[in-house]
PDB file of N, CA and C in Angstrom:
ATOM      1  N   UNK A 222       0.834  -1.169   0.000  1.00 51.00           N
ATOM      2  CA  UNK A 222       0.000   0.000   0.000  1.00 51.00           C
ATOM      3  C   UNK A 222       0.886   1.241   0.000  1.00 51.00           C
ATOM      4  N   UNK A 223       0.502   2.253  -0.777  1.00 55.00           N
ATOM      5  CA  UNK A 223       1.305   3.452  -0.917  1.00 55.00           C
ATOM      6  C   UNK A 223       1.203   4.347   0.313  1.00 55.00           C
ATOM      7  N   UNK A 224       2.317   4.980   0.664  1.00 64.00           N
ATOM      8  CA  UNK A 224       2.327   5.914   1.787  1.00 64.00           C
ATOM      9  C   UNK A 224       1.932   7.321   1.332  1.00 64.00           C
ATOM     10  N   UNK A 225       1.844   7.523   0.013  1.00 59.00           N
ATOM     11  CA  UNK A 225       1.495   8.827  -0.527  1.00 59.00           C
ATOM     12  C   UNK A 225      -0.015   8.965  -0.619  1.00 59.00           C
ATOM     13  N   UNK A 226      -0.498  10.134  -0.287  1.00 63.00           N
ATOM     14  CA  UNK A 226      -1.931  10.376  -0.405  1.00 63.00           C
ATOM     15  C   UNK A 226      -2.172  11.488  -1.405  1.00 63.00           C
ATOM     16  N   UNK A 227      -3.281  11.429  -2.069  1.00 58.00           N
ATOM     17  CA  UNK A 227      -3.636  12.450  -3.044  1.00 58.00           C
ATOM     18  C   UNK A 227      -4.102  13.701  -2.315  1.00 58.00           C
ATOM     19  N   UNK A 228      -3.874  14.844  -2.942  1.00 58.00           N
ATOM     20  CA  UNK A 228      -4.349  16.093  -2.363  1.00 58.00           C
ATOM     21  C   UNK A 228      -5.865  16.152  -2.448  1.00 58.00           C
ATOM     22  N   UNK A 229      -6.491  16.808  -1.513  1.00 61.00           N
ATOM     23  CA  UNK A 229      -7.949  16.946  -1.594  1.00 61.00           C
ATOM     24  C   UNK A 229      -8.348  17.667  -2.872  1.00 61.00           C
ATOM     25  N   UNK A 230      -9.545  17.354  -3.362  1.00 60.00           N
ATOM     26  CA  UNK A 230     -10.032  17.948  -4.602  1.00 60.00           C
ATOM     27  C   UNK A 230     -10.017  19.477  -4.536  1.00 60.00           C
ATOM     28  N   UNK A 231     -10.297  20.047  -3.382  1.00 61.00           N
ATOM     29  CA  UNK A 231     -10.362  21.508  -3.276  1.00 61.00           C
ATOM     30  C   UNK A 231      -9.013  22.159  -3.587  1.00 61.00           C
ATOM     31  N   UNK A 232      -7.916  21.479  -3.304  1.00 61.00           N
ATOM     32  CA  UNK A 232      -6.592  22.036  -3.578  1.00 61.00           C
ATOM     33  C   UNK A 232      -6.216  21.915  -5.056  1.00 61.00           C
ATOM     34  N   UNK A 233      -6.901  21.079  -5.779  1.00 65.00           N
ATOM     35  CA  UNK A 233      -6.603  20.866  -7.177  1.00 65.00           C
ATOM     36  C   UNK A 233      -7.684  21.449  -8.086  1.00 65.00           C
ATOM     37  N   UNK A 234      -8.512  22.322  -7.562  1.00 82.00           N
ATOM     38  CA  UNK A 234      -9.662  22.777  -8.333  1.00 82.00           C
ATOM     39  C   UNK A 234      -9.261  23.685  -9.488  1.00 82.00           C
ATOM     40  N   UNK A 235     -10.088  23.678 -10.498  1.00 83.00           N
ATOM     41  CA  UNK A 235      -9.874  24.517 -11.663  1.00 83.00           C
ATOM     42  C   UNK A 235      -9.953  25.995 -11.291  1.00 83.00           C
ATOM     43  N   UNK A 236     -10.832  26.333 -10.395  1.00 83.00           N
ATOM     44  CA  UNK A 236     -10.971  27.730  -9.978  1.00 83.00           C
ATOM     45  C   UNK A 236      -9.674  28.241  -9.350  1.00 83.00           C
ATOM     46  N   UNK A 237      -9.035  27.424  -8.537  1.00 85.00           N
ATOM     47  CA  UNK A 237      -7.773  27.830  -7.921  1.00 85.00           C
ATOM     48  C   UNK A 237      -6.687  28.008  -8.975  1.00 85.00           C
ATOM     49  N   UNK A 238      -6.660  27.111  -9.943  1.00 86.00           N
ATOM     50  CA  UNK A 238      -5.678  27.202 -11.013  1.00 86.00           C
ATOM     51  C   UNK A 238      -5.902  28.475 -11.833  1.00 86.00           C
ATOM     52  N   UNK A 239      -7.147  28.754 -12.176  1.00 87.00           N
ATOM     53  CA  UNK A 239      -7.452  29.961 -12.941  1.00 87.00           C
ATOM     54  C   UNK A 239      -7.082  31.212 -12.155  1.00 87.00           C
ATOM     55  N   UNK A 240      -7.306  31.201 -10.853  1.00 87.00           N
ATOM     56  CA  UNK A 240      -6.932  32.341 -10.021  1.00 87.00           C
ATOM     57  C   UNK A 240      -5.420  32.551 -10.012  1.00 87.00           C
ATOM     58  N   UNK A 241      -4.672  31.461  -9.906  1.00 87.00           N
ATOM     59  CA  UNK A 241      -3.212  31.556  -9.938  1.00 87.00           C
ATOM     60  C   UNK A 241      -2.735  32.145 -11.270  1.00 87.00           C
ATOM     61  N   UNK A 242      -3.339  31.679 -12.353  1.00 86.00           N
ATOM     62  CA  UNK A 242      -2.956  32.166 -13.680  1.00 86.00           C
ATOM     63  C   UNK A 242      -3.290  33.644 -13.828  1.00 86.00           C
ATOM     64  N   UNK A 243      -4.446  34.051 -13.341  1.00 88.00           N
ATOM     65  CA  UNK A 243      -4.845  35.451 -13.444  1.00 88.00           C
ATOM     66  C   UNK A 243      -3.889  36.355 -12.677  1.00 88.00           C
ATOM     67  N   UNK A 244      -3.401  35.901 -11.545  1.00 89.00           N
ATOM     68  CA  UNK A 244      -2.453  36.713 -10.769  1.00 89.00           C
ATOM     69  C   UNK A 244      -1.089  36.797 -11.445  1.00 89.00           C
ATOM     70  N   UNK A 245      -0.716  35.759 -12.182  1.00 87.00           N
ATOM     71  CA  UNK A 245       0.593  35.742 -12.837  1.00 87.00           C
ATOM     72  C   UNK A 245       0.583  36.430 -14.201  1.00 87.00           C
ATOM     73  N   UNK A 246      -0.580  36.543 -14.832  1.00 84.00           N
ATOM     74  CA  UNK A 246      -0.666  37.082 -16.191  1.00 84.00           C
ATOM     75  C   UNK A 246       0.029  38.427 -16.365  1.00 84.00           C
ATOM     76  N   UNK A 247      -0.100  39.385 -15.439  1.00 83.00           N
ATOM     77  CA  UNK A 247       0.591  40.663 -15.644  1.00 83.00           C
ATOM     78  C   UNK A 247       2.119  40.532 -15.685  1.00 83.00           C
ATOM     79  N   UNK A 248       2.653  39.462 -15.143  1.00 81.00           N
ATOM     80  CA  UNK A 248       4.111  39.266 -15.135  1.00 81.00           C
ATOM     81  C   UNK A 248       4.628  38.725 -16.448  1.00 81.00           C
ATOM     82  N   UNK A 249       3.747  38.185 -17.288  1.00 81.00           N
ATOM     83  CA  UNK A 249       4.142  37.579 -18.552  1.00 81.00           C
ATOM     84  C   UNK A 249       3.845  38.550 -19.680  1.00 81.00           C
ATOM     85  N   UNK A 250       4.844  38.884 -20.424  1.00 82.00           N
ATOM     86  CA  UNK A 250       4.636  39.765 -21.567  1.00 82.00           C
ATOM     87  C   UNK A 250       5.067  39.034 -22.829  1.00 82.00           C
ATOM     88  N   UNK A 251       4.314  39.244 -23.872  1.00 81.00           N
ATOM     89  CA  UNK A 251       4.636  38.626 -25.158  1.00 81.00           C
ATOM     90  C   UNK A 251       5.600  39.535 -25.904  1.00 81.00           C
ATOM     91  N   UNK A 252       6.592  38.966 -26.566  1.00 82.00           N
ATOM     92  CA  UNK A 252       7.511  39.799 -27.336  1.00 82.00           C
ATOM     93  C   UNK A 252       6.792  40.437 -28.521  1.00 82.00           C
ATOM     94  N   UNK A 253       7.269  41.597 -28.912  1.00 86.00           N
ATOM     95  CA  UNK A 253       6.701  42.286 -30.059  1.00 86.00           C
ATOM     96  C   UNK A 253       7.004  41.464 -31.302  1.00 86.00           C
ATOM     97  N   UNK A 254       5.965  41.216 -32.105  1.00 87.00           N
ATOM     98  CA  UNK A 254       6.179  40.431 -33.325  1.00 87.00           C
ATOM     99  C   UNK A 254       6.903  41.284 -34.350  1.00 87.00           C
ATOM    100  N   UNK A 255       7.886  40.689 -34.952  1.00 88.00           N
ATOM    101  CA  UNK A 255       8.617  41.373 -36.004  1.00 88.00           C
ATOM    102  C   UNK A 255       8.500  40.562 -37.287  1.00 88.00           C
ATOM    103  N   UNK A 256       8.459  41.257 -38.385  1.00 89.00           N
ATOM    104  CA  UNK A 256       8.380  40.595 -39.678  1.00 89.00           C
ATOM    105  C   UNK A 256       9.795  40.269 -40.138  1.00 89.00           C
ATOM    106  N   UNK A 257      10.066  38.998 -40.429  1.00 88.00           N
ATOM    107  CA  UNK A 257      11.414  38.651 -40.873  1.00 88.00           C
ATOM    108  C   UNK A 257      11.722  39.277 -42.238  1.00 88.00           C
ATOM    109  N   UNK A 258      12.951  39.699 -42.385  1.00 90.00           N
ATOM    110  CA  UNK A 258      13.399  40.291 -43.640  1.00 90.00           C
ATOM    111  C   UNK A 258      13.871  39.166 -44.559  1.00 90.00           C
ATOM    112  N   UNK A 259      13.327  39.089 -45.764  1.00 91.00           N
ATOM    113  CA  UNK A 259      13.766  38.030 -46.675  1.00 91.00           C
ATOM    114  C   UNK A 259      15.250  38.164 -47.023  1.00 91.00           C
ATOM    115  N   UNK A 260      15.879  37.037 -47.203  1.00 89.00           N
ATOM    116  CA  UNK A 260      17.291  37.004 -47.581  1.00 89.00           C
ATOM    117  C   UNK A 260      17.377  36.688 -49.066  1.00 89.00           C
ATOM    118  N   UNK A 261      18.220  37.439 -49.767  1.00 89.00           N
ATOM    119  CA  UNK A 261      18.399  37.175 -51.199  1.00 89.00           C
ATOM    120  C   UNK A 261      19.043  35.797 -51.373  1.00 89.00           C
ATOM    121  N   UNK A 262      18.548  34.999 -52.318  1.00 84.00           N
ATOM    122  CA  UNK A 262      19.139  33.673 -52.546  1.00 84.00           C
ATOM    123  C   UNK A 262      20.635  33.724 -52.822  1.00 84.00           C
ATOM    124  N   UNK A 263      21.109  34.824 -53.423  1.00 87.00           N
ATOM    125  CA  UNK A 263      22.539  34.910 -53.719  1.00 87.00           C
ATOM    126  C   UNK A 263      23.381  34.988 -52.446  1.00 87.00           C
ATOM    127  N   UNK A 264      22.766  35.352 -51.312  1.00 87.00           N
ATOM    128  CA  UNK A 264      23.509  35.430 -50.051  1.00 87.00           C
ATOM    129  C   UNK A 264      23.553  34.099 -49.299  1.00 87.00           C
ATOM    130  N   UNK A 265      22.752  33.138 -49.749  1.00 84.00           N
ATOM    131  CA  UNK A 265      22.731  31.833 -49.100  1.00 84.00           C
ATOM    132  C   UNK A 265      23.786  30.960 -49.756  1.00 84.00           C
ATOM    133  N   UNK A 266      24.783  30.578 -48.982  1.00 86.00           N
ATOM    134  CA  UNK A 266      25.847  29.734 -49.528  1.00 86.00           C
ATOM    135  C   UNK A 266      26.359  28.807 -48.441  1.00 86.00           C
ATOM    136  N   UNK A 267      27.042  27.810 -48.858  1.00 84.00           N
ATOM    137  CA  UNK A 267      27.673  26.904 -47.905  1.00 84.00           C
ATOM    138  C   UNK A 267      26.748  25.816 -47.386  1.00 84.00           C
ATOM    139  N   UNK A 268      25.575  25.670 -47.972  1.00 78.00           N
ATOM    140  CA  UNK A 268      24.667  24.613 -47.540  1.00 78.00           C
ATOM    141  C   UNK A 268      24.957  23.377 -48.373  1.00 78.00           C
ATOM    142  N   UNK A 269      25.303  22.300 -47.689  1.00 83.00           N
ATOM    143  CA  UNK A 269      25.557  21.048 -48.397  1.00 83.00           C
ATOM    144  C   UNK A 269      24.656  19.966 -47.828  1.00 83.00           C
ATOM    145  N   UNK A 270      24.223  19.080 -48.679  1.00 79.00           N
ATOM    146  CA  UNK A 270      23.366  17.966 -48.280  1.00 79.00           C
ATOM    147  C   UNK A 270      24.100  16.682 -48.632  1.00 79.00           C
ATOM    148  N   UNK A 271      24.326  15.811 -47.652  1.00 84.00           N
ATOM    149  CA  UNK A 271      24.997  14.550 -47.945  1.00 84.00           C
ATOM    150  C   UNK A 271      24.172  13.733 -48.940  1.00 84.00           C
ATOM    151  N   UNK A 272      24.833  12.990 -49.822  1.00 84.00           N
ATOM    152  CA  UNK A 272      24.115  12.188 -50.820  1.00 84.00           C
ATOM    153  C   UNK A 272      23.086  11.242 -50.204  1.00 84.00           C
ATOM    154  N   UNK A 273      23.392  10.670 -49.056  1.00 82.00           N
ATOM    155  CA  UNK A 273      22.437   9.739 -48.433  1.00 82.00           C
ATOM    156  C   UNK A 273      21.162  10.467 -48.017  1.00 82.00           C
ATOM    157  N   UNK A 274      21.270  11.693 -47.540  1.00 82.00           N
ATOM    158  CA  UNK A 274      20.087  12.469 -47.161  1.00 82.00           C
ATOM    159  C   UNK A 274      19.307  12.883 -48.396  1.00 82.00           C
ATOM    160  N   UNK A 275      19.999  13.262 -49.437  1.00 80.00           N
ATOM    161  CA  UNK A 275      19.327  13.659 -50.669  1.00 80.00           C
ATOM    162  C   UNK A 275      18.551  12.480 -51.247  1.00 80.00           C
ATOM    163  N   UNK A 276      19.120  11.287 -51.201  1.00 79.00           N
ATOM    164  CA  UNK A 276      18.422  10.097 -51.701  1.00 79.00           C
ATOM    165  C   UNK A 276      17.192   9.804 -50.846  1.00 79.00           C
ATOM    166  N   UNK A 277      17.313   9.982 -49.531  1.00 78.00           N
ATOM    167  CA  UNK A 277      16.198   9.728 -48.630  1.00 78.00           C
ATOM    168  C   UNK A 277      15.033  10.661 -48.957  1.00 78.00           C
ATOM    169  N   UNK A 278      15.313  11.936 -49.105  1.00 76.00           N
ATOM    170  CA  UNK A 278      14.270  12.906 -49.414  1.00 76.00           C
ATOM    171  C   UNK A 278      13.689  12.642 -50.798  1.00 76.00           C
ATOM    172  N   UNK A 279      14.536  12.314 -51.739  1.00 76.00           N
ATOM    173  CA  UNK A 279      14.074  12.044 -53.104  1.00 76.00           C
ATOM    174  C   UNK A 279      13.146  10.831 -53.141  1.00 76.00           C
ATOM    175  N   UNK A 280      13.384   9.859 -52.264  1.00 75.00           N
ATOM    176  CA  UNK A 280      12.586   8.639 -52.249  1.00 75.00           C
ATOM    177  C   UNK A 280      11.249   8.808 -51.526  1.00 75.00           C
ATOM    178  N   UNK A 281      11.078   9.908 -50.788  1.00 76.00           N
ATOM    179  CA  UNK A 281       9.830  10.127 -50.071  1.00 76.00           C
ATOM    180  C   UNK A 281       8.713  10.536 -51.035  1.00 76.00           C
ATOM    181  N   UNK A 282       7.513  10.104 -50.723  1.00 67.00           N
ATOM    182  CA  UNK A 282       6.388  10.511 -51.578  1.00 67.00           C
ATOM    183  C   UNK A 282       6.017  11.956 -51.258  1.00 67.00           C
ATOM    184  N   UNK A 283       5.353  12.563 -52.172  1.00 66.00           N
ATOM    185  CA  UNK A 283       4.892  13.936 -51.957  1.00 66.00           C
ATOM    186  C   UNK A 283       3.832  13.957 -50.867  1.00 66.00           C
ATOM    187  N   UNK A 284       3.728  15.071 -50.176  1.00 58.00           N
ATOM    188  CA  UNK A 284       2.731  15.212 -49.122  1.00 58.00           C
ATOM    189  C   UNK A 284       1.328  15.012 -49.710  1.00 58.00           C
ATOM    190  N   UNK A 285       0.515  14.239 -49.045  1.00 52.00           N
ATOM    191  CA  UNK A 285      -0.856  14.004 -49.482  1.00 52.00           C
ATOM    192  C   UNK A 285      -1.039  12.769 -50.334  1.00 52.00           C
ATOM    193  N   UNK A 286       0.037  12.096 -50.705  1.00 51.00           N
ATOM    194  CA  UNK A 286      -0.111  10.869 -51.513  1.00 51.00           C
ATOM    195  C   UNK A 286      -0.671   9.756 -50.665  1.00 51.00           C
TER     196      UNK A 286
END
């Protein structure tokens, strides 16, 4: 028999959880969304794909097949 006991339902209630979240919400701020700047393809270099990986991807079916 286990020596551990479960907490009473009142301590695990949804209302208590929502109250905790409401008190913490002002402390959490979302970062400002920024639009990524596209990179010119001519600036992308040095990317290599091993032949085994290229074969693996080539052998995969297209999405939705």
